[in-house]
């Protein structure tokens, strides 16, 4: 990105604009971080409460039933179910620190169960796509950003965000299930 | 109005669950808050790099050129042209998207439609490529099959939904 910008600036004869931009970016970053620090501290605190009171574990146990039906595990893969649930529960609550280790463990467990190494199974792909569509219930960073920018109601993007997440998660799940079903028929 | 209650309610829920689990709420909050602050410090260098690059693209007019080029497509999807940078950066990098959202807010105001759409897109999606390579790498997958198309299609659906909802 930097190179493209500089080449474009040189080609259009705007060395001055380029210099101004290069010297302002760092300052903007520091401002942004300071404005986000308060929100991150607050939501970090709330996450700390949730983590230490085991809330994610509770949500994860409740997800096991529905998810075991959604995922068509190949033999041996179902050992990953608790980690799959833990990962998605932590993601929902916005606890990135807790979700990634569980997610990677789930992927490794599923990978170890396969006969064909290197080939992603349908359950692995569904899990991956669920992880890329964000199932987070509260967009904490965006609320903080809006609060600091002086938005009238910083939290009023929560509902549209939830709906957009629901659409993308439903689409991702649908595509994965369709692809998996088509393959089984063959 | 009801949405203003969300965050207080979340805090009450978290404190109650801590009490229920017999955790010292104050200490747990402080430990979490420290982690939150560490996160900010750890993303600061990335934000510096990305914001510099974004500022360069904006000041030299390259961003305007790209927006003008893609504006027919954006209009058809109901997206304001200012949200282009967020749409393009979100699947690649979380801090880049964060920087882009803050740029849009700066330029258009936090309550503008462009800024709200940028927030919804950013909040409703993940870094597709980063997450994808991390998870597939951890599992030693070399044949990812329909992973990338499915994830990107889901992302596109989310973006289009955001344009309709805001």
CSV table of C-alpha atoms in Angstrom, one decimal:
chain,number,residue,atom,x,y,z
A,1,UNK,CA,0.0,0.0,0.0
A,2,UNK,CA,2.8,2.4,0.9
A,3,UNK,CA,4.7,1.7,-2.3
A,4,UNK,CA,1.6,2.0,-4.4
A,5,UNK,CA,0.9,5.4,-2.8
A,6,UNK,CA,4.4,6.7,-3.2
A,7,UNK,CA,4.6,5.6,-6.9
A,8,UNK,CA,1.3,7.2,-7.6
A,9,UNK,CA,2.4,10.4,-5.9
A,10,UNK,CA,5.6,10.5,-7.9
A,11,UNK,CA,3.8,9.8,-11.1
A,12,UNK,CA,1.3,12.6,-10.5
A,13,UNK,CA,3.8,15.0,-9.2
A,14,UNK,CA,2.5,15.3,-5.6
A,15,UNK,CA,5.7,14.9,-3.5
A,16,UNK,CA,4.3,17.5,-1.1
A,17,UNK,CA,1.0,15.7,-0.5
A,18,UNK,CA,2.9,12.5,0.1
A,19,UNK,CA,5.2,14.0,2.6
A,20,UNK,CA,2.3,15.6,4.5
A,21,UNK,CA,0.6,12.2,4.6
A,22,UNK,CA,3.7,10.3,5.8
A,23,UNK,CA,4.2,12.7,8.7
A,24,UNK,CA,0.6,12.7,9.8
A,25,UNK,CA,-0.1,9.0,9.9
A,26,UNK,CA,1.8,8.2,13.1
A,27,UNK,CA,0.2,11.0,15.1
A,28,UNK,CA,-3.2,9.8,14.0
A,29,UNK,CA,-2.4,6.3,15.2
A,30,UNK,CA,-1.4,7.5,18.6
A,31,UNK,CA,-4.6,9.6,18.9
A,32,UNK,CA,-6.7,6.6,17.9
A,33,UNK,CA,-5.0,4.4,20.4
A,34,UNK,CA,-5.5,6.9,23.2
A,35,UNK,CA,-9.1,7.3,22.3
A,36,UNK,CA,-9.6,3.5,22.3
A,37,UNK,CA,-7.7,2.8,25.4
A,38,UNK,CA,-10.6,3.6,27.8
A,39,UNK,CA,-13.1,1.4,26.0
A,40,UNK,CA,-10.6,-1.4,25.7
A,41,UNK,CA,-9.9,-1.2,29.4
A,42,UNK,CA,-13.6,-1.2,30.2
A,43,UNK,CA,-14.5,-4.1,27.9
A,44,UNK,CA,-11.4,-5.9,28.9
A,45,UNK,CA,-12.6,-5.7,32.5
A,46,UNK,CA,-16.0,-7.0,31.6
A,47,UNK,CA,-14.4,-9.9,29.7
A,48,UNK,CA,-12.2,-10.6,32.7
A,49,UNK,CA,-15.4,-10.9,34.8
A,50,UNK,CA,-17.0,-13.2,32.3
A,51,UNK,CA,-13.9,-15.4,31.9
A,52,UNK,CA,-13.2,-15.8,35.5
A,53,UNK,CA,-16.8,-16.6,36.3
A,54,UNK,CA,-16.8,-19.3,33.6
A,55,UNK,CA,-19.5,-17.8,31.5
A,56,UNK,CA,-18.0,-18.9,28.2
A,57,UNK,CA,-17.9,-22.5,29.5
A,58,UNK,CA,-21.7,-22.3,30.3
A,59,UNK,CA,-22.5,-21.0,26.9
A,60,UNK,CA,-20.2,-23.6,25.3
A,61,UNK,CA,-22.1,-26.5,27.0
A,62,UNK,CA,-25.4,-25.1,25.8
A,63,UNK,CA,-24.1,-25.0,22.2
A,64,UNK,CA,-23.0,-28.6,22.2
A,65,UNK,CA,-26.5,-30.0,21.3
A,66,UNK,CA,-27.3,-27.8,18.3
A,67,UNK,CA,-23.8,-27.8,17.0
A,68,UNK,CA,-23.4,-31.6,17.1
A,69,UNK,CA,-26.4,-31.7,14.7
A,70,UNK,CA,-25.1,-28.9,12.4
A,71,UNK,CA,-21.6,-30.4,12.0
A,72,UNK,CA,-21.4,-33.7,10.1
A,73,UNK,CA,-18.3,-35.0,11.7
A,74,UNK,CA,-16.3,-37.7,10.0
A,75,UNK,CA,-15.4,-40.7,12.3
A,76,UNK,CA,-12.9,-39.5,14.9
A,77,UNK,CA,-13.6,-35.8,14.4
A,78,UNK,CA,-16.3,-35.5,17.0
A,79,UNK,CA,-13.6,-35.4,19.7
A,80,UNK,CA,-13.2,-31.7,18.6
A,81,UNK,CA,-16.8,-30.8,19.6
A,82,UNK,CA,-16.0,-29.3,23.0
A,83,UNK,CA,-13.3,-27.1,21.6
A,84,UNK,CA,-15.5,-26.1,18.7
A,85,UNK,CA,-18.2,-25.0,21.1
A,86,UNK,CA,-15.7,-23.3,23.4
A,87,UNK,CA,-14.3,-21.4,20.5
A,88,UNK,CA,-17.7,-20.2,19.2
A,89,UNK,CA,-18.9,-19.3,22.7
A,90,UNK,CA,-15.8,-17.2,23.4
A,91,UNK,CA,-16.2,-15.6,19.9
A,92,UNK,CA,-19.9,-14.7,20.7
A,93,UNK,CA,-18.8,-13.0,23.9
A,94,UNK,CA,-16.0,-11.2,22.2
A,95,UNK,CA,-13.2,-13.0,24.0
A,96,UNK,CA,-10.7,-13.3,21.3
A,97,UNK,CA,-7.9,-14.4,23.6
A,98,UNK,CA,-9.9,-17.5,24.7
A,99,UNK,CA,-11.4,-18.4,21.3
A,100,UNK,CA,-8.3,-18.7,19.2
A,101,UNK,CA,-6.5,-21.4,21.2
A,102,UNK,CA,-9.6,-23.5,21.4
A,103,UNK,CA,-10.2,-23.0,17.7
A,104,UNK,CA,-6.7,-24.1,16.7
A,105,UNK,CA,-7.0,-27.1,19.1
A,106,UNK,CA,-10.3,-28.1,17.4
A,107,UNK,CA,-8.7,-27.8,13.9
A,108,UNK,CA,-5.8,-30.0,15.0
A,109,UNK,CA,-8.0,-32.6,16.6
A,110,UNK,CA,-10.1,-32.8,13.4
A,111,UNK,CA,-7.0,-32.9,11.2
A,112,UNK,CA,-5.5,-35.8,13.3
A,113,UNK,CA,-8.6,-37.9,12.7
A,114,UNK,CA,-8.4,-37.8,8.9
A,115,UNK,CA,-7.3,-40.6,6.6
A,116,UNK,CA,-6.3,-38.1,3.9
A,117,UNK,CA,-3.8,-35.7,5.3
A,118,UNK,CA,-3.8,-32.2,3.9
A,119,UNK,CA,-7.4,-32.2,2.7
A,120,UNK,CA,-9.9,-30.1,4.7
A,121,UNK,CA,-13.0,-32.1,5.7
A,122,UNK,CA,-16.5,-30.7,5.5
A,123,UNK,CA,-16.7,-30.1,9.3
A,124,UNK,CA,-13.3,-28.3,9.2
A,125,UNK,CA,-14.5,-26.0,6.5
A,126,UNK,CA,-17.8,-25.2,8.2
A,127,UNK,CA,-15.9,-24.5,11.4
A,128,UNK,CA,-13.4,-22.3,9.5
A,129,UNK,CA,-16.2,-20.3,7.7
A,130,UNK,CA,-18.1,-19.8,11.0
A,131,UNK,CA,-14.9,-18.3,12.4
A,132,UNK,CA,-14.5,-15.9,9.5
A,133,UNK,CA,-18.1,-14.6,9.6
A,134,UNK,CA,-17.9,-13.3,13.1
A,135,UNK,CA,-20.5,-14.4,15.6
A,136,UNK,CA,-19.7,-11.7,18.1
A,137,UNK,CA,-22.8,-10.4,19.8
A,138,UNK,CA,-21.5,-7.0,20.9
A,139,UNK,CA,-19.2,-5.0,18.6
A,140,UNK,CA,-17.3,-3.5,21.5
A,141,UNK,CA,-14.5,-1.8,19.5
A,142,UNK,CA,-17.0,-0.1,17.1
A,143,UNK,CA,-19.1,1.2,20.1
A,144,UNK,CA,-15.9,2.6,21.7
A,145,UNK,CA,-14.8,4.2,18.4
A,146,UNK,CA,-18.3,5.9,18.0
A,147,UNK,CA,-18.4,7.0,21.6
A,148,UNK,CA,-15.0,8.7,21.3
A,149,UNK,CA,-16.0,10.4,18.0
A,150,UNK,CA,-19.0,11.9,19.7
A,151,UNK,CA,-21.8,9.9,18.1
A,152,UNK,CA,-25.3,10.7,19.4
A,153,UNK,CA,-25.9,7.1,20.5
A,154,UNK,CA,-22.7,5.0,20.3
A,155,UNK,CA,-24.6,1.7,20.7
A,156,UNK,CA,-27.2,2.2,18.0
A,157,UNK,CA,-25.2,0.2,15.5
A,158,UNK,CA,-25.6,-3.0,17.6
A,159,UNK,CA,-28.9,-4.1,16.0
A,160,UNK,CA,-27.9,-3.7,12.4
A,161,UNK,CA,-24.5,-5.3,13.2
A,162,UNK,CA,-26.2,-8.3,14.7
A,163,UNK,CA,-28.5,-8.7,11.7
A,164,UNK,CA,-25.6,-8.3,9.2
A,165,UNK,CA,-23.7,-10.9,11.2
A,166,UNK,CA,-26.7,-13.2,11.1
A,167,UNK,CA,-27.0,-12.8,7.4
A,168,UNK,CA,-23.3,-13.5,6.7
A,169,UNK,CA,-23.2,-16.5,9.2
A,170,UNK,CA,-26.4,-18.0,7.7
A,171,UNK,CA,-24.9,-17.6,4.1
A,172,UNK,CA,-21.6,-19.1,5.1
A,173,UNK,CA,-23.3,-22.1,6.8
A,174,UNK,CA,-25.7,-22.6,3.9
A,175,UNK,CA,-22.9,-22.6,1.3
A,176,UNK,CA,-20.8,-25.1,3.4
A,177,UNK,CA,-23.8,-27.4,3.9
A,178,UNK,CA,-24.7,-27.3,0.2
A,179,UNK,CA,-21.1,-28.0,-0.9
A,180,UNK,CA,-20.9,-30.9,1.6
A,181,UNK,CA,-24.2,-32.3,0.5
A,182,UNK,CA,-23.3,-32.1,-3.2
A,183,UNK,CA,-20.1,-34.0,-2.5
A,184,UNK,CA,-21.8,-36.8,-0.6
A,185,UNK,CA,-24.2,-37.4,-3.5
A,186,UNK,CA,-21.3,-38.0,-5.8
B,1,UNK,CA,-33.3,4.1,23.3
B,2,UNK,CA,-33.4,0.5,24.4
B,3,UNK,CA,-29.9,0.0,22.9
B,4,UNK,CA,-28.4,2.5,25.4
B,5,UNK,CA,-29.2,-0.1,28.2
B,6,UNK,CA,-27.1,-2.8,26.5
B,7,UNK,CA,-23.7,-1.9,28.0
B,8,UNK,CA,-25.0,-1.3,31.6
B,9,UNK,CA,-26.9,-4.5,31.3
B,10,UNK,CA,-23.8,-6.4,30.1
B,11,UNK,CA,-21.8,-5.1,33.1
B,12,UNK,CA,-24.6,-6.1,35.5
B,13,UNK,CA,-24.7,-9.6,33.9
B,14,UNK,CA,-20.9,-10.0,34.2
B,15,UNK,CA,-20.9,-8.8,37.8
B,16,UNK,CA,-23.8,-11.1,38.8
B,17,UNK,CA,-22.2,-14.1,37.1
B,18,UNK,CA,-18.9,-13.3,38.9
B,19,UNK,CA,-20.8,-13.2,42.3
B,20,UNK,CA,-22.5,-16.4,41.4
B,21,UNK,CA,-19.2,-18.1,40.6
B,22,UNK,CA,-17.7,-16.7,43.8
B,23,UNK,CA,-15.0,-14.7,42.0
B,24,UNK,CA,-13.7,-11.5,43.4
B,25,UNK,CA,-15.3,-9.2,40.9
B,26,UNK,CA,-13.0,-6.2,41.3
B,27,UNK,CA,-9.8,-8.2,40.8
B,28,UNK,CA,-11.2,-10.0,37.8
B,29,UNK,CA,-12.2,-6.7,36.2
B,30,UNK,CA,-8.8,-5.2,36.8
B,31,UNK,CA,-7.0,-8.2,35.3
B,32,UNK,CA,-9.2,-8.0,32.3
B,33,UNK,CA,-8.8,-4.2,31.9
B,34,UNK,CA,-5.0,-4.7,32.0
B,35,UNK,CA,-5.3,-7.1,29.2
B,36,UNK,CA,-7.4,-4.7,27.3
B,37,UNK,CA,-4.8,-1.9,27.6
B,38,UNK,CA,-2.1,-4.3,26.6
B,39,UNK,CA,-4.0,-5.1,23.4
B,40,UNK,CA,-4.2,-1.3,22.6
B,41,UNK,CA,-0.4,-1.0,23.0
B,42,UNK,CA,0.2,-4.1,20.9
B,43,UNK,CA,-1.9,-2.9,18.0
B,44,UNK,CA,-0.5,0.7,18.1
B,45,UNK,CA,2.5,0.0,15.8
B,46,UNK,CA,0.3,-1.7,13.2
B,47,UNK,CA,-2.1,1.2,13.3
B,48,UNK,CA,0.8,3.7,12.8
B,49,UNK,CA,1.8,1.8,9.6
B,50,UNK,CA,-1.7,1.4,8.3
B,51,UNK,CA,-2.8,4.9,9.0
B,52,UNK,CA,0.3,6.3,7.3
B,53,UNK,CA,-0.5,4.2,4.2
B,54,UNK,CA,-4.2,5.2,4.2
B,55,UNK,CA,-3.3,8.9,4.7
B,56,UNK,CA,-0.9,8.6,1.7
B,57,UNK,CA,-3.6,7.0,-0.5
B,58,UNK,CA,-6.0,9.8,0.5
B,59,UNK,CA,-3.7,12.8,0.2
B,60,UNK,CA,-2.4,11.8,-3.2
B,61,UNK,CA,-5.9,11.2,-4.5
B,62,UNK,CA,-5.4,7.5,-5.2
B,63,UNK,CA,-8.3,6.7,-2.9
B,64,UNK,CA,-10.6,9.2,-4.8
B,65,UNK,CA,-9.6,7.6,-8.1
B,66,UNK,CA,-10.4,4.1,-6.8
B,67,UNK,CA,-13.7,5.3,-5.4
B,68,UNK,CA,-14.6,7.0,-8.7
B,69,UNK,CA,-13.7,3.9,-10.6
B,70,UNK,CA,-15.8,1.6,-8.4
B,71,UNK,CA,-18.6,4.0,-7.6
B,72,UNK,CA,-21.1,2.5,-10.1
B,73,UNK,CA,-20.8,-0.9,-8.4
B,74,UNK,CA,-20.9,0.7,-4.9
B,75,UNK,CA,-24.1,2.7,-5.8
B,76,UNK,CA,-25.7,-0.5,-7.1
B,77,UNK,CA,-25.1,-2.2,-3.8
B,78,UNK,CA,-26.3,0.8,-1.8
B,79,UNK,CA,-22.9,1.6,-0.3
B,80,UNK,CA,-21.6,5.1,0.1
B,81,UNK,CA,-18.3,5.5,-1.8
B,82,UNK,CA,-16.4,6.5,1.4
B,83,UNK,CA,-17.0,3.0,2.8
B,84,UNK,CA,-14.9,1.4,0.0
B,85,UNK,CA,-11.6,1.4,2.0
B,86,UNK,CA,-13.4,-0.5,4.8
B,87,UNK,CA,-15.0,-3.0,2.5
B,88,UNK,CA,-11.6,-3.7,0.9
B,89,UNK,CA,-9.4,-3.8,4.0
B,90,UNK,CA,-11.7,-5.7,6.4
B,91,UNK,CA,-11.0,-9.2,5.1
B,92,UNK,CA,-7.2,-8.5,5.1
B,93,UNK,CA,-6.5,-6.9,8.5
B,94,UNK,CA,-8.3,-6.0,11.6
B,95,UNK,CA,-6.2,-3.0,12.5
B,96,UNK,CA,-6.3,-1.7,8.9
B,97,UNK,CA,-10.1,-1.9,9.0
B,98,UNK,CA,-10.1,-0.1,12.3
B,99,UNK,CA,-7.9,2.6,10.9
B,100,UNK,CA,-10.2,2.9,7.8
B,101,UNK,CA,-13.3,3.2,10.0
B,102,UNK,CA,-11.8,5.9,12.1
B,103,UNK,CA,-10.8,7.8,8.8
B,104,UNK,CA,-14.4,7.6,7.6
B,105,UNK,CA,-15.7,8.9,10.9
B,106,UNK,CA,-13.2,11.7,10.8
B,107,UNK,CA,-14.2,12.6,7.2
B,108,UNK,CA,-17.9,12.2,7.3
B,109,UNK,CA,-18.9,12.6,11.0
B,110,UNK,CA,-19.7,9.7,13.4
B,111,UNK,CA,-23.5,9.7,12.7
B,112,UNK,CA,-23.2,9.9,8.9
B,113,UNK,CA,-24.5,6.9,6.9
B,114,UNK,CA,-21.1,6.2,5.6
B,115,UNK,CA,-19.6,6.0,9.1
B,116,UNK,CA,-22.4,3.8,10.4
B,117,UNK,CA,-22.1,1.4,7.5
B,118,UNK,CA,-18.4,1.2,8.0
B,119,UNK,CA,-19.0,0.4,11.7
B,120,UNK,CA,-21.6,-2.3,10.9
B,121,UNK,CA,-19.4,-3.9,8.2
B,122,UNK,CA,-16.4,-3.9,10.5
B,123,UNK,CA,-18.3,-5.2,13.5
B,124,UNK,CA,-20.1,-7.9,11.6
B,125,UNK,CA,-17.1,-9.5,9.9
B,126,UNK,CA,-13.7,-11.0,10.6
B,127,UNK,CA,-10.3,-10.9,9.0
B,128,UNK,CA,-11.2,-13.7,6.5
B,129,UNK,CA,-7.7,-14.2,5.1
B,130,UNK,CA,-5.8,-14.0,8.4
B,131,UNK,CA,-8.2,-16.3,10.3
B,132,UNK,CA,-8.3,-18.6,7.3
B,133,UNK,CA,-4.5,-19.0,7.0
B,134,UNK,CA,-4.1,-19.3,10.7
B,135,UNK,CA,-6.7,-22.2,11.1
B,136,UNK,CA,-5.7,-24.0,7.9
B,137,UNK,CA,-2.1,-23.7,8.8
B,138,UNK,CA,-2.6,-25.1,12.3
B,139,UNK,CA,-4.3,-28.1,10.8
B,140,UNK,CA,-1.7,-28.6,8.1
B,141,UNK,CA,-4.3,-28.3,5.4
B,142,UNK,CA,-2.9,-27.9,1.8
B,143,UNK,CA,-6.2,-28.5,0.0
B,144,UNK,CA,-8.6,-25.9,1.4
B,145,UNK,CA,-11.3,-26.7,-1.2
B,146,UNK,CA,-14.2,-24.2,-1.0
B,147,UNK,CA,-13.0,-22.5,2.1
B,148,UNK,CA,-12.0,-19.1,0.6
B,149,UNK,CA,-14.9,-18.7,-1.8
B,150,UNK,CA,-17.4,-19.7,0.9
B,151,UNK,CA,-15.9,-17.3,3.4
B,152,UNK,CA,-15.7,-14.4,0.9
B,153,UNK,CA,-19.3,-15.0,-0.3
B,154,UNK,CA,-20.5,-14.9,3.3
B,155,UNK,CA,-18.6,-11.7,3.8
B,156,UNK,CA,-20.1,-10.2,0.7
B,157,UNK,CA,-23.6,-11.1,1.9
B,158,UNK,CA,-22.8,-9.4,5.2
B,159,UNK,CA,-21.7,-6.2,3.4
B,160,UNK,CA,-24.8,-6.1,1.2
B,161,UNK,CA,-27.0,-6.7,4.3
B,162,UNK,CA,-25.2,-3.8,6.1
B,163,UNK,CA,-26.0,-1.5,3.1
B,164,UNK,CA,-29.6,-2.5,3.3
B,165,UNK,CA,-29.9,-2.2,7.1
B,166,UNK,CA,-28.3,1.1,7.7
